[in-house]
Short mmCIF file of C-alpha atoms and ligand atoms in Angstrom, two decimals:
data_model
loop_
_atom_site.label_atom_id
_atom_site.label_comp_id
_atom_site.label_asym_id
_atom_site.label_seq_id
_atom_site.Cartn_x
_atom_site.Cartn_y
_atom_site.Cartn_z
CA MET A 1 150.24 -56.07 99.73
CA THR A 2 153.80 -55.98 101.22
CA ASP A 3 154.51 -54.84 105.14
CA LYS A 4 155.37 -51.34 103.60
CA LEU A 5 153.56 -48.94 101.48
CA THR A 6 155.40 -46.86 98.69
CA LEU A 7 154.38 -43.20 98.43
CA GLY A 8 154.46 -40.81 95.58
CA VAL A 9 154.29 -37.08 96.66
CA LEU A 10 152.75 -34.42 94.31
CA GLY A 11 153.45 -30.75 95.01
CA LEU A 12 156.68 -29.99 96.73
CA GLY A 13 156.13 -26.94 98.97
CA GLU A 14 154.23 -28.47 101.94
CA GLY A 15 154.98 -31.83 100.21
CA ARG A 16 158.27 -31.25 101.84
CA SER A 17 156.84 -32.43 105.23
CA ILE A 18 155.39 -35.85 103.93
CA ILE A 19 158.66 -36.52 102.30
CA SER A 20 160.49 -36.17 105.66
CA ALA A 21 157.66 -38.18 107.27
CA CYS A 22 157.80 -40.89 104.99
CA LEU A 23 161.75 -41.09 104.84
CA GLN A 24 161.42 -41.42 108.84
CA SER A 25 158.75 -44.03 108.93
CA GLU A 26 159.43 -47.69 109.15
CA MET A 27 155.99 -48.34 107.43
CA TRP A 28 156.73 -46.37 104.17
CA GLU A 29 159.05 -46.12 101.29
CA LEU A 30 159.51 -42.99 99.13
CA GLY A 31 158.61 -43.98 95.55
CA ASN A 32 159.15 -40.70 93.67
CA ILE A 33 158.28 -36.82 94.01
CA CYS A 34 156.71 -34.63 91.44
CA ASP A 35 156.30 -30.77 90.81
CA ILE A 36 155.62 -28.86 87.61
CA ASN A 37 158.33 -26.57 88.78
CA GLU A 38 161.69 -28.45 88.01
CA GLU A 39 163.76 -26.31 90.28
CA MET A 40 161.51 -27.20 93.33
CA CYS A 41 162.14 -30.81 92.32
CA ARG A 42 165.83 -30.36 92.20
CA GLU A 43 165.58 -28.44 95.45
CA ARG A 44 163.74 -31.25 97.43
CA ALA A 45 165.85 -33.93 95.70
CA GLU A 46 168.90 -32.24 97.10
CA GLU A 47 167.63 -31.56 100.39
CA PHE A 48 166.47 -35.22 100.96
CA GLY A 49 169.32 -36.89 99.03
CA LEU A 50 167.05 -38.47 96.58
CA THR A 51 168.13 -40.09 93.11
CA LYS A 52 165.01 -39.14 91.16
CA TYR A 53 162.18 -36.89 90.66
CA THR A 54 159.80 -36.21 87.78
CA THR A 55 157.98 -33.01 86.38
CA SER A 56 155.15 -35.25 84.95
CA TYR A 57 152.11 -36.41 87.38
CA GLN A 58 151.23 -39.10 84.69
CA ASP A 59 154.78 -40.62 84.89
CA MET A 60 154.45 -40.92 88.57
CA LEU A 61 151.08 -42.43 88.35
CA ARG A 62 152.22 -44.92 85.74
CA ASP A 63 154.76 -46.37 88.31
CA PRO A 64 153.62 -49.60 89.32
CA GLU A 65 155.70 -49.49 92.33
CA ILE A 66 153.85 -46.62 93.98
CA ASP A 67 150.85 -47.57 96.10
CA VAL A 68 149.69 -44.10 97.38
CA ILE A 69 149.75 -40.61 95.94
CA GLY A 70 150.22 -37.72 98.45
CA ILE A 71 148.63 -34.58 97.11
CA TYR A 72 150.03 -31.17 98.17
CA THR A 73 149.23 -28.86 95.11
CA PRO A 74 147.17 -25.65 95.46
CA ASP A 75 143.49 -26.11 96.86
CA GLN A 76 141.89 -25.74 93.71
CA LEU A 77 143.65 -28.78 92.08
CA HIS A 78 142.99 -31.52 94.45
CA ALA A 79 139.57 -32.63 93.01
CA ALA A 80 141.38 -33.23 89.58
CA HIS A 81 144.61 -34.55 91.19
CA ILE A 82 142.52 -37.07 93.37
CA LYS A 83 140.46 -38.33 90.55
CA LEU A 84 143.56 -39.09 88.20
CA ALA A 85 145.14 -41.01 91.18
CA LEU A 86 142.24 -42.95 91.76
CA GLU A 87 141.73 -43.89 88.10
CA ALA A 88 145.39 -44.81 88.03
CA GLY A 89 144.72 -47.47 90.69
CA LYS A 90 146.61 -45.52 93.67
CA HIS A 91 145.27 -44.75 97.21
CA VAL A 92 145.08 -41.13 97.98
CA ILE A 93 146.26 -39.03 100.99
CA CYS A 94 145.15 -35.48 100.13
CA THR A 95 145.93 -32.60 102.32
CA LYS A 96 143.17 -30.08 103.60
CA PRO A 97 141.21 -28.61 102.10
CA LEU A 98 140.16 -31.87 100.36
CA ILE A 99 138.26 -29.68 97.70
CA VAL A 100 137.24 -26.14 97.38
CA ASP A 101 133.41 -26.68 96.49
CA LEU A 102 131.20 -29.70 96.26
CA SER A 103 130.63 -29.30 92.36
CA GLN A 104 132.75 -32.48 91.88
CA ALA A 105 131.83 -34.43 95.18
CA LYS A 106 129.43 -36.79 93.61
CA GLU A 107 131.89 -37.72 90.88
CA LEU A 108 134.68 -38.13 93.26
CA LEU A 109 132.53 -40.61 95.42
CA GLU A 110 131.57 -42.46 92.25
CA VAL A 111 135.07 -43.05 91.09
CA GLN A 112 136.25 -43.86 94.66
CA LYS A 113 133.69 -46.48 95.07
CA ARG A 114 134.47 -47.89 91.43
CA THR A 115 138.22 -48.14 91.97
CA GLY A 116 137.95 -49.38 95.59
CA LYS A 117 140.96 -47.14 96.68
CA ALA A 118 141.10 -45.32 99.96
CA VAL A 119 140.91 -41.50 100.11
CA PHE A 120 142.19 -39.89 103.25
CA VAL A 121 142.11 -36.42 104.26
CA GLY A 122 145.42 -35.05 105.72
CA GLN A 123 143.61 -32.78 108.65
CA SER A 124 146.93 -32.12 110.28
CA SER A 125 145.47 -30.57 113.42
CA ARG A 126 143.96 -33.91 114.44
CA TYR A 127 147.37 -35.36 114.61
CA PHE A 128 149.49 -32.77 116.61
CA GLU A 129 150.46 -34.26 120.12
CA PRO A 130 147.97 -32.17 122.27
CA MET A 131 145.08 -32.79 120.10
CA VAL A 132 145.84 -36.66 119.94
CA ARG A 133 145.94 -36.55 123.75
CA GLN A 134 142.75 -34.75 123.84
CA ARG A 135 141.14 -37.21 121.65
CA GLN A 136 142.26 -39.97 123.79
CA ASP A 137 140.88 -38.33 127.01
CA TYR A 138 137.65 -37.78 125.21
CA LEU A 139 137.16 -41.37 124.04
CA ALA A 140 137.95 -42.28 127.60
CA GLY A 141 134.94 -40.63 128.92
CA LYS A 142 137.04 -38.07 131.08
CA HIS A 143 134.85 -35.16 129.90
CA GLY A 144 131.45 -36.84 130.40
CA GLU A 145 128.65 -35.75 127.97
CA LEU A 146 129.85 -32.82 125.70
CA VAL A 147 128.22 -29.47 126.79
CA THR A 148 129.70 -27.17 124.07
CA ILE A 149 132.80 -26.98 122.09
CA GLU A 150 135.06 -23.83 121.18
CA THR A 151 137.68 -23.91 118.50
CA HIS A 152 139.59 -21.20 116.72
CA TYR A 153 142.37 -20.77 114.01
CA ILE A 154 143.66 -17.25 114.32
CA SER A 155 146.94 -16.12 112.53
CA ASP A 156 148.29 -12.99 110.77
CA SER A 157 148.63 -14.87 107.35
CA ARG A 158 148.96 -11.91 105.02
CA TRP A 159 152.04 -13.35 103.96
CA PHE A 160 150.10 -16.12 102.40
CA LEU A 161 148.59 -13.71 99.84
CA GLN A 162 151.97 -13.73 98.02
CA LYS A 163 151.26 -17.14 96.67
CA SER A 164 149.78 -16.74 93.14
CA TRP A 165 147.09 -19.25 93.53
CA SER A 166 145.57 -17.25 96.52
CA HIS A 167 144.29 -14.75 94.14
CA GLN A 168 142.76 -17.37 91.95
CA SER A 169 139.00 -18.30 92.06
CA GLY A 170 138.46 -20.95 94.76
CA PHE A 171 140.77 -19.58 97.30
CA SER A 172 139.53 -18.56 100.65
CA TRP A 173 140.55 -18.10 104.37
CA LEU A 174 137.58 -20.23 105.21
CA TYR A 175 138.59 -23.20 103.01
CA ASN A 176 142.38 -22.83 103.25
CA PHE A 177 142.68 -21.70 106.93
CA MET A 178 139.46 -22.05 109.15
CA ASN A 179 139.14 -25.53 107.82
CA HIS A 180 141.27 -26.74 110.75
CA ALA A 181 138.85 -25.13 113.18
CA VAL A 182 135.74 -26.44 111.56
CA ASP A 183 137.14 -29.76 111.21
CA LEU A 184 138.02 -30.03 114.93
CA ALA A 185 134.66 -29.05 115.93
CA ALA A 186 133.06 -31.42 113.32
CA TRP A 187 135.29 -34.32 114.60
CA TYR A 188 133.58 -34.06 118.01
CA LEU A 189 130.24 -32.95 116.43
CA PRO A 190 129.87 -35.37 113.25
CA ASP A 191 126.08 -34.65 113.22
CA VAL A 192 126.53 -30.75 112.56
CA GLU A 193 122.87 -29.94 111.34
CA GLU A 194 123.04 -26.26 110.91
CA VAL A 195 125.05 -23.58 110.90
CA TYR A 196 125.03 -19.51 111.38
CA ALA A 197 128.16 -17.46 110.71
CA VAL A 198 129.10 -13.87 110.08
CA GLY A 199 132.21 -12.89 107.88
CA VAL A 200 134.11 -9.67 107.44
CA VAL A 201 136.36 -8.53 104.61
CA SER A 202 138.71 -6.31 106.37
CA ALA A 203 140.60 -3.32 105.06
CA ASN A 204 143.75 -5.31 105.12
CA THR A 205 142.34 -7.98 102.68
CA LYS A 206 140.93 -5.36 100.67
CA GLU A 207 144.29 -3.80 100.19
CA TRP A 208 145.21 -7.03 98.45
CA LYS A 209 142.31 -6.74 96.21
CA LEU A 210 140.51 -9.71 97.39
CA THR A 211 137.01 -9.91 98.53
CA VAL A 212 137.00 -13.05 100.67
CA PRO A 213 135.96 -12.86 104.39
CA ASP A 214 139.21 -12.80 106.50
CA THR A 215 137.40 -12.56 109.97
CA ILE A 216 134.71 -15.18 110.43
CA LYS A 217 132.61 -16.41 113.56
CA ALA A 218 130.44 -19.34 113.16
CA VAL A 219 128.09 -21.20 115.47
CA LEU A 220 127.34 -24.82 114.72
CA LYS A 221 124.33 -26.73 116.14
CA SER A 222 124.19 -30.67 116.08
CA THR A 223 121.20 -32.86 115.77
CA SER A 224 121.50 -33.65 119.45
CA GLY A 225 121.36 -29.72 120.23
CA ILE A 226 124.92 -29.35 121.30
CA CYS A 227 126.61 -26.18 119.77
CA ALA A 228 130.07 -25.20 118.93
CA SER A 229 131.66 -22.02 117.99
CA ALA A 230 134.48 -21.78 115.41
CA ALA A 231 136.47 -18.40 114.74
CA GLY A 232 138.98 -17.31 112.39
CA VAL A 233 141.08 -13.92 111.90
CA TYR A 234 143.58 -14.00 109.22
CA ALA A 235 144.57 -10.49 108.12
CA ALA A 236 145.26 -8.70 111.36
CA PRO A 237 148.16 -8.67 114.02
CA THR A 238 147.80 -11.39 116.79
CA LEU A 239 149.04 -11.66 120.44
CA GLY A 240 151.54 -14.39 119.47
CA SER A 241 151.25 -17.85 120.21
CA ALA A 242 152.60 -17.45 123.72
CA VAL A 243 149.56 -15.63 124.45
CA GLU A 244 147.01 -16.98 122.29
CA GLN A 245 147.71 -20.30 120.34
CA SER A 246 147.01 -20.22 116.66
CA ILE A 247 144.79 -23.17 116.73
CA SER A 248 142.73 -23.90 119.76
CA CYS A 249 140.13 -26.73 120.66
CA THR A 250 138.32 -26.55 124.13
CA LEU A 251 135.90 -29.47 124.94
CA ARG A 252 133.53 -28.56 127.83
CA GLY A 253 131.84 -31.58 129.22
CA THR A 254 129.44 -32.43 132.06
CA LYS A 255 132.35 -33.86 134.13
CA GLY A 256 135.46 -32.28 132.86
CA ILE A 257 137.10 -29.69 130.49
CA SER A 258 140.38 -29.52 128.27
CA ARG A 259 142.06 -27.35 125.77
CA ALA A 260 144.39 -28.34 123.14
CA GLY A 261 146.47 -26.17 121.00
CA TYR A 262 148.90 -25.56 118.21
CA PRO A 263 151.91 -24.76 117.85
CA LYS A 264 152.74 -24.93 121.58
CA LEU A 265 153.11 -28.49 122.58
CA GLN A 266 150.63 -27.84 125.59
CA TYR A 267 147.72 -29.27 126.69
CA TYR A 268 145.27 -28.24 129.55
CA THR A 269 142.99 -30.40 131.57
CA ASN A 270 140.55 -30.26 134.43
CA PHE A 271 138.99 -33.67 135.17
CA PRO A 272 137.48 -35.13 138.16
CA PRO A 273 138.32 -34.63 140.98
CA VAL A 274 138.12 -30.99 139.44
CA LYS A 275 140.08 -28.17 140.73
CA LYS A 276 140.29 -24.44 140.85
CA THR A 277 143.15 -24.48 138.26
CA ALA A 278 143.61 -26.80 135.15
CA GLU A 279 146.55 -29.12 135.03
CA LEU A 280 149.04 -28.15 132.16
CA HIS A 281 150.71 -31.16 130.41
CA THR A 282 153.84 -30.32 127.92
CA TYR A 283 155.50 -32.34 125.41
CA ASP A 284 158.50 -30.36 124.75
CA GLU A 285 160.76 -33.45 124.33
CA MET A 286 158.64 -33.92 120.97
CA HIS A 287 159.51 -30.48 119.60
CA GLY A 288 162.21 -32.02 117.18
CA TYR A 289 159.63 -34.56 115.91
CA TYR A 290 156.92 -32.15 115.14
CA PHE A 291 159.05 -29.32 113.90
CA ARG A 292 161.93 -30.43 111.48
CA PHE A 293 162.34 -27.47 109.46
CA GLU A 294 163.34 -23.80 109.95
CA ALA A 295 161.24 -21.84 112.53
CA GLU A 296 157.89 -23.63 113.62
CA THR A 297 156.75 -24.13 110.16
CA HIS A 298 155.51 -27.23 108.18
CA HIS A 299 153.72 -30.07 109.80
CA ALA A 300 156.10 -33.29 109.40
CA GLY A 301 155.35 -34.72 112.76
CA GLU A 302 151.37 -34.49 112.22
CA TYR A 303 151.98 -36.08 108.85
CA GLN A 304 154.12 -38.99 109.98
CA ASN A 305 151.46 -39.62 112.54
CA TYR A 306 148.62 -39.83 109.90
CA ILE A 307 150.59 -41.71 107.17
CA GLU A 308 151.48 -44.45 109.79
CA GLU A 309 147.77 -44.38 110.82
CA PHE A 310 146.83 -44.58 107.28
CA ALA A 311 149.19 -47.68 106.61
CA SER A 312 147.99 -49.38 110.03
CA CYS A 313 144.31 -49.05 108.89
CA LEU A 314 145.12 -50.52 105.48
CA PHE A 315 147.23 -53.42 106.84
CA GLN A 316 144.29 -54.28 108.98
CA GLY A 317 141.76 -53.93 106.35
CA LYS A 318 140.03 -50.88 107.90
CA THR A 319 139.10 -47.71 106.30
CA PRO A 320 141.46 -44.77 107.07
CA LYS A 321 139.48 -41.89 108.49
CA PRO A 322 138.67 -39.07 107.76
CA ASP A 323 137.81 -40.69 104.57
CA LEU A 324 136.35 -39.26 101.44
CA GLU A 325 132.83 -39.13 102.80
CA GLU A 326 133.77 -37.43 106.24
CA GLY A 327 135.87 -35.07 104.12
CA ILE A 328 132.97 -34.14 102.13
CA ARG A 329 130.65 -33.65 105.10
CA THR A 330 133.42 -31.19 106.38
CA ILE A 331 133.31 -29.21 103.13
CA ALA A 332 129.53 -29.04 103.36
CA VAL A 333 129.76 -27.59 106.72
CA LEU A 334 132.25 -24.90 105.28
CA GLU A 335 129.78 -24.31 102.28
CA ALA A 336 127.01 -23.81 104.83
CA ILE A 337 129.28 -21.34 106.62
CA ASP A 338 129.94 -19.71 103.43
CA GLU A 339 126.34 -19.61 102.51
CA SER A 340 125.29 -18.10 105.80
CA MET A 341 127.81 -15.68 105.67
CA ARG A 342 126.42 -14.35 102.22
CA THR A 343 122.83 -14.59 103.13
CA GLY A 344 122.73 -13.90 106.84
CA LYS A 345 120.58 -16.91 107.36
CA VAL A 346 120.82 -20.19 109.20
CA VAL A 347 121.93 -22.96 106.72
CA LYS A 348 121.21 -26.77 107.12
CA VAL A 349 124.30 -28.85 106.18
CA ASP A 350 121.79 -31.62 104.69
CA GLU A 351 120.38 -29.30 102.35
CA VAL A 352 123.79 -28.29 101.13
CA LEU A 353 124.73 -31.71 100.64
CA ALA A 354 121.47 -32.65 98.77
CA LYS A 355 121.99 -29.78 96.39
CA TYR A 356 125.32 -31.60 95.24
CA LEU A 357 124.74 -35.18 96.07
CA GLY A 358 121.16 -35.48 95.13
N1 NAD B 401 148.45 -28.11 107.84
C1 NAD B 401 148.56 -28.42 106.60
O1 NAD B 401 148.17 -29.74 106.54
C2 NAD B 401 148.87 -27.63 105.71
C3 NAD B 401 150.07 -26.73 105.74
C4 NAD B 401 150.32 -25.88 104.50
C5 NAD B 401 149.79 -26.19 103.34
N2 NAD B 401 148.87 -27.35 103.15
C6 NAD B 401 148.19 -27.51 102.02
O2 NAD B 401 149.14 -27.93 101.01
C7 NAD B 401 148.88 -27.49 99.68
C8 NAD B 401 150.12 -26.71 98.95
O3 NAD B 401 150.33 -25.56 99.69
P1 NAD B 401 151.76 -24.92 99.95
O4 NAD B 401 151.73 -23.96 100.82
O5 NAD B 401 152.77 -26.19 99.68
O6 NAD B 401 151.54 -24.31 98.37
P2 NAD B 401 152.98 -23.79 97.63
O7 NAD B 401 152.28 -22.90 96.56
O8 NAD B 401 153.91 -23.30 98.30
O9 NAD B 401 153.19 -25.27 96.82
C9 NAD B 401 152.51 -25.78 95.73
C10 NAD B 401 153.48 -26.66 94.97
O10 NAD B 401 152.55 -27.35 93.92
C11 NAD B 401 153.16 -27.09 92.65
N3 NAD B 401 152.10 -27.23 91.53
C12 NAD B 401 151.33 -26.70 91.11
N4 NAD B 401 150.55 -26.91 90.28
C13 NAD B 401 150.94 -28.33 90.09
C14 NAD B 401 150.71 -29.42 89.20
N5 NAD B 401 149.58 -29.37 88.42
N6 NAD B 401 151.27 -30.53 89.24
C15 NAD B 401 152.32 -30.61 89.99
N7 NAD B 401 152.70 -29.69 90.88
C16 NAD B 401 152.01 -28.48 91.04
C17 NAD B 401 153.74 -25.88 92.64
O11 NAD B 401 154.71 -25.70 91.70
C18 NAD B 401 154.29 -25.64 93.99
O12 NAD B 401 155.76 -26.10 94.30
C19 NAD B 401 147.57 -26.57 99.83
O13 NAD B 401 146.39 -27.28 99.60
C20 NAD B 401 147.64 -26.31 101.35
O14 NAD B 401 146.40 -25.90 101.78
C21 NAD B 401 148.46 -27.98 104.24
#
């Protein structure tokens, strides 16, 4: 392998962000871009000054120059697109949610093992500056032992229901949106053992003739007895990010506490010597790196962070994380939340996994 990786991008809506990340990274080359919608291909080629594109995934997969496929197609298509990329001998970076149920998890694990290619899950929230700093502080032991974790992803995302695939089987606010909050909690509690959750389908979601819960509160308990709460509200007005960040992750430890959020480049800490008021760290100088397009949409900065980490890992012979196995475990936690919302019972994550992986 050379000292650069070549990327093929599939799905050019949010795929726009990884094109930008790739073009600005010294570790990557852009091989080709692909979308079934030719107008979208033309738009992106023009936006980034590219000389080629394809509407055929198979064409892109046949290109021997391409090492890695970045998958940004609708959630329900990820499993099939990952499998095709692996079978074509390509590494995979797949956006969240990795998959929308566990029915193909076993097969994906088998294909990944047989082909020996890396599958990395693009959990973008882990790669936003405040979350990166929070993780560094956690690993440095500044929180002491974890006592509890609170995460949320709260946004008025009714605009999302204009996308046709949000009305197709497999779409849910839980998998598409709350995934961020659950993944952050599971990142710190990789041993989530059981889950209890309540979900509500509000009148606002029913207006769109959907029956998926848009308001979700979940409690996750680890084998070591630590609990986390994760919450999501997607079809009601919000206070706005100046008052309440869309995504938030609070780590409460025996020695200290921190709160990282999105989309504000702000991070609060209170580490020893603990004071009455937390310290605020801001990263405003990185605004242009994280937010490259109109308004504060898209995730080019987070994607550049994760593709560079992916490349470093591959060059050093390490497995880029979260990998397929970790991604599947997070999906199992989501599936446990889903089952708990439907049955009103506490659900064990290992039992969910056993049902699908045997
Ligand atoms: N924070 C994040 O990481 C983040 C943010 C936004 C979206 N996403 C994820 O990105 C994915 C795409 O979301 P989006 O908002 O861009 O959706 P979108 O509907 O705007 O774009 C999807 C694109 O995929 C194309 N497409 C559909 N089927 C295809 C196929 N078979 N082959 C090739 N192209 C195909 C469509 O034409 C469209 O251009 C979703 O899985 C979503 O969850 C992740």
